[in-house]
Short mmCIF file of C-alpha atoms in Angstrom, two decimals:
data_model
loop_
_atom_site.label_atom_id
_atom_site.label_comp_id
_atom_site.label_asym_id
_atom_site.label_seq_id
_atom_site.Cartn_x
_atom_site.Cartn_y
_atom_site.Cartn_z
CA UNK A 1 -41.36 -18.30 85.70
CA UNK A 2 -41.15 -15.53 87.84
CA UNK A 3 -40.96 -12.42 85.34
CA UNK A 4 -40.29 -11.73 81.31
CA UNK A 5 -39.68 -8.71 79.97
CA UNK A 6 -40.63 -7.72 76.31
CA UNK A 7 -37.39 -5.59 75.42
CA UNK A 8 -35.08 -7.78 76.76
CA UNK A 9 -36.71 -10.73 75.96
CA UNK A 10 -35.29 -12.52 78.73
CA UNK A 11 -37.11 -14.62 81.84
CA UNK A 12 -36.21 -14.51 85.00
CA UNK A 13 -36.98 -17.65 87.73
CA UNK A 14 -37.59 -17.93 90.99
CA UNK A 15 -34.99 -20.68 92.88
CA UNK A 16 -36.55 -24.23 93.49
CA UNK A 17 -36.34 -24.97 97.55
CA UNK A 18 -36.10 -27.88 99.12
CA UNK A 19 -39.23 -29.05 101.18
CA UNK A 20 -39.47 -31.38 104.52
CA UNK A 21 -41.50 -34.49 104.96
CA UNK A 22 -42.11 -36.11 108.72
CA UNK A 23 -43.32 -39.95 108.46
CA UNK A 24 -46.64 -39.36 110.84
CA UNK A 25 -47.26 -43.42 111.16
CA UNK A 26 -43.34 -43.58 112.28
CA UNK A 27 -44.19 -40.76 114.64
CA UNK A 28 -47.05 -42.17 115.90
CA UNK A 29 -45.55 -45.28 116.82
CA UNK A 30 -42.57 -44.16 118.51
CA UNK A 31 -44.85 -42.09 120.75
CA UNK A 32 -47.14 -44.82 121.19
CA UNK A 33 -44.21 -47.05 122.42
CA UNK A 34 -43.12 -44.60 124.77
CA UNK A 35 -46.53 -44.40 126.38
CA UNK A 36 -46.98 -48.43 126.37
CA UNK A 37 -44.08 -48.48 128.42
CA UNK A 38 -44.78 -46.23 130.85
CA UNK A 39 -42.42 -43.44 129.94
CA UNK A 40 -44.31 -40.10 130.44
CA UNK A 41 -41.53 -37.81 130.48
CA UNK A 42 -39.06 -39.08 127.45
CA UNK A 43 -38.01 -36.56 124.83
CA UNK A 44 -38.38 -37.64 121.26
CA UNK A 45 -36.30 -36.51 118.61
CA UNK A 46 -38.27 -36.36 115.08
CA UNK A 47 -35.96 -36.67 111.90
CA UNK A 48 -37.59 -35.27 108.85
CA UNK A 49 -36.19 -36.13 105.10
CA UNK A 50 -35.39 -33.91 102.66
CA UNK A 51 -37.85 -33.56 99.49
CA UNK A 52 -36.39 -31.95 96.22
CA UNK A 53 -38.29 -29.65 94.50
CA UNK A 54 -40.29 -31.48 91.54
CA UNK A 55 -38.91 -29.10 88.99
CA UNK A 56 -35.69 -27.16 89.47
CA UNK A 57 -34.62 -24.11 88.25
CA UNK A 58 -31.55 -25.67 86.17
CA UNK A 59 -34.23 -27.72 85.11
CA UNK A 60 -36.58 -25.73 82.95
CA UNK A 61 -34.05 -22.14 82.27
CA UNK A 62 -32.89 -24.10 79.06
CA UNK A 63 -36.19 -25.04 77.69
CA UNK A 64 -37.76 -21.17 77.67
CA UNK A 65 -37.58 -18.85 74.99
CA UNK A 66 -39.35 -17.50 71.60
CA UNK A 67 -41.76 -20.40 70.51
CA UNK A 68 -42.69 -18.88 67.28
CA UNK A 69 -42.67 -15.27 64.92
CA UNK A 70 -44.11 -14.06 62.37
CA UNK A 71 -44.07 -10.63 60.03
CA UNK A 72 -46.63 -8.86 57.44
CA UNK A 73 -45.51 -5.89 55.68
CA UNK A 74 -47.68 -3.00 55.42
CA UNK A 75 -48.42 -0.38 53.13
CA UNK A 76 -47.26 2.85 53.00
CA UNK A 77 -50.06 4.23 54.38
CA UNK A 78 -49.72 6.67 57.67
CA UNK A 79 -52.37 6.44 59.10
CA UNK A 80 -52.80 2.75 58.47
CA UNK A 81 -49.38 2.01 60.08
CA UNK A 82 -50.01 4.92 63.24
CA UNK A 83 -53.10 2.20 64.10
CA UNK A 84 -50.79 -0.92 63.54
CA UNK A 85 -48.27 0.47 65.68
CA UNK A 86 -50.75 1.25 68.92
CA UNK A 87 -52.36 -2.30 68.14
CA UNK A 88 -49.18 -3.63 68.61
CA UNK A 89 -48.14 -1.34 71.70
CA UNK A 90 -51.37 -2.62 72.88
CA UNK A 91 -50.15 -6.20 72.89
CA UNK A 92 -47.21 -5.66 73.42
CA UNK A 93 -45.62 -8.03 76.27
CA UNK A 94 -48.96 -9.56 76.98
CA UNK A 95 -48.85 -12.32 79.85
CA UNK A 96 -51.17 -14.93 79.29
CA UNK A 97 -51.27 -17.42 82.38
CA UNK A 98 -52.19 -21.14 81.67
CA UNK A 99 -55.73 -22.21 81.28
CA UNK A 100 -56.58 -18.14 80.01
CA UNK A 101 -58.32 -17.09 76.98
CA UNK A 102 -56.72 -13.77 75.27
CA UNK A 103 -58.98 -11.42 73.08
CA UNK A 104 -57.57 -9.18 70.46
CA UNK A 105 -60.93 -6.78 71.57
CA UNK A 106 -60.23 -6.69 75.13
CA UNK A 107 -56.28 -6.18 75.18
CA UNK A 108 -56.53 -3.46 73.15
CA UNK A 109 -60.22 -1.67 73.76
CA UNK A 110 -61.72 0.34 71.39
CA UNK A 111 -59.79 1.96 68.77
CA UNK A 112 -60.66 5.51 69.24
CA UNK A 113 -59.34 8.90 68.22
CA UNK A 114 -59.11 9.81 71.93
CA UNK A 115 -56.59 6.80 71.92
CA UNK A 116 -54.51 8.55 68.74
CA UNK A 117 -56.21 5.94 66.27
CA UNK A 118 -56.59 7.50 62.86
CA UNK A 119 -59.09 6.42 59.54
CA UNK A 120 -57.78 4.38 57.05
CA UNK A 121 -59.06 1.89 54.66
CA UNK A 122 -59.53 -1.29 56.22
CA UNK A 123 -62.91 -2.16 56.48
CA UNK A 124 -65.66 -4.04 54.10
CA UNK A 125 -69.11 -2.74 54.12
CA UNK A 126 -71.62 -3.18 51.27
CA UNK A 127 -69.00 -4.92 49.43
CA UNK A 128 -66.51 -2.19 48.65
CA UNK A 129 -63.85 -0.79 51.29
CA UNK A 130 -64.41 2.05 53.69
CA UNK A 131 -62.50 4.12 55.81
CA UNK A 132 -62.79 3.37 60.17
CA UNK A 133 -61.05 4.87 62.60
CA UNK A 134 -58.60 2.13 63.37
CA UNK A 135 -58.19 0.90 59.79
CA UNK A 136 -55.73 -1.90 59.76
CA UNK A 137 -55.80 -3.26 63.02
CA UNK A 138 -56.59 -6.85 61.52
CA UNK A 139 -53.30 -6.86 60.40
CA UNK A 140 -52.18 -6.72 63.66
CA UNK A 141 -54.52 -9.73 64.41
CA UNK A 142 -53.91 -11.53 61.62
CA UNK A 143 -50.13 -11.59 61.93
CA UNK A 144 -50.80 -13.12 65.75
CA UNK A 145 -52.81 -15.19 64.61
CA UNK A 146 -50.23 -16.90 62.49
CA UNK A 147 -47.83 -16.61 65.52
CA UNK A 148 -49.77 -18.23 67.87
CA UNK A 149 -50.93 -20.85 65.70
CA UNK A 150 -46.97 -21.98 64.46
CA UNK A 151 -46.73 -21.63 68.55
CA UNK A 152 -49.49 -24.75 68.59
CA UNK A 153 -52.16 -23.03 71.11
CA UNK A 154 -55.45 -23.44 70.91
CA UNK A 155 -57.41 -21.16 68.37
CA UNK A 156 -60.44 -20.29 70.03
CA UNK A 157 -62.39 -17.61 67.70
CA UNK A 158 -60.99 -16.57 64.24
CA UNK A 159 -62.60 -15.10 61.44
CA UNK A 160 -61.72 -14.29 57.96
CA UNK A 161 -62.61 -11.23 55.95
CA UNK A 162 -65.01 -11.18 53.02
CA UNK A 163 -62.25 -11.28 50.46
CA UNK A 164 -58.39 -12.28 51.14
CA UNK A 165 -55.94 -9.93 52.36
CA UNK A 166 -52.77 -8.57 50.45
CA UNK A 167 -50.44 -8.51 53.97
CA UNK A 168 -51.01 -13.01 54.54
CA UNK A 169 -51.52 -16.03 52.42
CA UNK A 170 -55.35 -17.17 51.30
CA UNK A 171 -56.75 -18.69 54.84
CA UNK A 172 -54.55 -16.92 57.35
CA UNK A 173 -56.34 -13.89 57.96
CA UNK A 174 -57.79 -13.07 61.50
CA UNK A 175 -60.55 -9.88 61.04
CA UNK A 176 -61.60 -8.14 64.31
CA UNK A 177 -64.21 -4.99 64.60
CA UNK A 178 -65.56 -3.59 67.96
CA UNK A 179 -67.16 -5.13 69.88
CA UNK A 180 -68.48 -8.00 67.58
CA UNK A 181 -65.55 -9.66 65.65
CA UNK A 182 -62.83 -11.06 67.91
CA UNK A 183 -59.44 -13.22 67.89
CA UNK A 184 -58.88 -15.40 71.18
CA UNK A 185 -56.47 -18.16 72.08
CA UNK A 186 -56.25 -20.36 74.99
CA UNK A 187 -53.16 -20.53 76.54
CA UNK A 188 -53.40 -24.40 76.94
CA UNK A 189 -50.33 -25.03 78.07
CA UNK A 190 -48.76 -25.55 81.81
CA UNK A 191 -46.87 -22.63 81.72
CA UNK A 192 -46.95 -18.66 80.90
CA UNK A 193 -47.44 -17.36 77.58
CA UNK A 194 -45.79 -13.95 76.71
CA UNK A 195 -46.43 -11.60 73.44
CA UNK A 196 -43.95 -9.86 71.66
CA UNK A 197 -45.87 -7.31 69.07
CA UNK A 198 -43.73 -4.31 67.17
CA UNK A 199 -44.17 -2.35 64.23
CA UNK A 200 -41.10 -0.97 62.60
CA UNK A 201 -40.36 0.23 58.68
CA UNK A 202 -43.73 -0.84 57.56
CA UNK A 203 -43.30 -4.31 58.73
CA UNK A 204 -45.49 -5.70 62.12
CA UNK A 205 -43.88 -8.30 64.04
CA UNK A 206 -45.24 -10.62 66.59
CA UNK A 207 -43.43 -13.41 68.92
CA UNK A 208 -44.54 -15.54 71.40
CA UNK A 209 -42.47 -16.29 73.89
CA UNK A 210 -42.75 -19.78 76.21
CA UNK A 211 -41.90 -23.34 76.89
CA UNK A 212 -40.32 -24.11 73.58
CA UNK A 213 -41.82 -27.05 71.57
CA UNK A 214 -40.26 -30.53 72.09
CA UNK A 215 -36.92 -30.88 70.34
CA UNK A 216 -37.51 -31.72 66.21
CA UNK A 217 -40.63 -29.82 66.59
CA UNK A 218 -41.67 -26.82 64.44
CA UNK A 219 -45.03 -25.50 63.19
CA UNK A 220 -46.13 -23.96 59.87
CA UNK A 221 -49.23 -23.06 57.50
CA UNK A 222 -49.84 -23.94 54.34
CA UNK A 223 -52.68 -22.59 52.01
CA UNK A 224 -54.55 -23.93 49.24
CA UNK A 225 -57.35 -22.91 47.58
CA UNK A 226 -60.55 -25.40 46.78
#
């Protein structure tokens, strides 16, 4: 995969090329026999073979695209949605390379004023809701949390709130707070993972885009409560 770009959603690939492999025991004894006979001055043509690429482009062009999405609507608070909106800008086509861990924390830094964050209700302190600047952020984490997990990656640190959310089902909540509360996911796959975040008419949207799942193969969450 040589590029992807988030508005487009397309990829772009670089060409396989064909490689060259010389035999060195055939060289060796050619050359050898040469010199066992005496022949100091003969010229000795090598012929190398032609070695295709172990993945072509034709190959792997059909088997790219969006792996999973999923949506939360908001509320119709301002400036709850004006922090959703840079969280997901934030995001917003993400590359994560195979064998990295994302963090919510890190792509985004600190939600400050400086950055245009505003206060809104969103967190839980004492055990009744307060305003933070950056209020509703975890909505943004939450809904890519359910995207990457329907995109089977590897959860690495999730945690719920204190009491379920409104926007997802019992469960399927992903909290984060600076610097202590987090959301990461290994990209344990071969190839690149790409994220897709928007917020539009009160509704946040995330994708991930990447090597499809095998054919038949699709991903969902179920809650239930015990």
């Amino acid at each position: 995969v040589e590029s992807f770009d988030p508005a487009t959603k397309q990829f772009t690939f670089n060409s396989d090329i064909s490689g060259a492999y010389l035999d060195a025991n055939s060289v060796y004894q050619t050359l050898t026999g040469v010199l066992d006979m005496g022949n100091y001055t003969a010229s000795l043509r090598l012929q190398s073979d032609t070695v295709l690429a172990d993945v072509t482009k034709s190959q792997i062009v059909g088997k790219f695209g969006r792996i999973s999405t999923y949506t939360t609507k908001t509320t119709s608070n301002s400036n709850r949605n004006t922090n959703i909106d840079l969280s997901c800008q934030a995001i917003n086509g993400y590359k994560v390379a195979p064998g990295d861990t994302f963090s919510f924390n890190q792509a985004t830094g600190q939600r400050t004023a400086a950055k245009g964050y505003k206060e809104a209700t969103a967190a839980i302190a004492g055990g009744a809701s307060v305003d933070e600047v950056g209020g509703g952020v975890c909505q943004t984490s939450s809904t890519l949390f359910n995207a990457i997990a329907r995109a089977n990656l590897e959860i690495v640190y999730r945690s719920p709130h204190a009491w379920p959310s409104s926007y997802v089902q019992k469960g399927m909540d992903a909290t984060v707070n600076w610097p202590n509360l987090d959301f990461k996911f290994k990209n344990d796959t071969e190839w690149p993972i790409y994220i897709v975040a928007n917020y539009s008419k009160q509704k946040c949207t995330v994708e991930i885009y990447g090597m499809l799942l095998p054919d038949g193969v699709s991903i969902d969450l179920e809650s239930t409560v015990t």
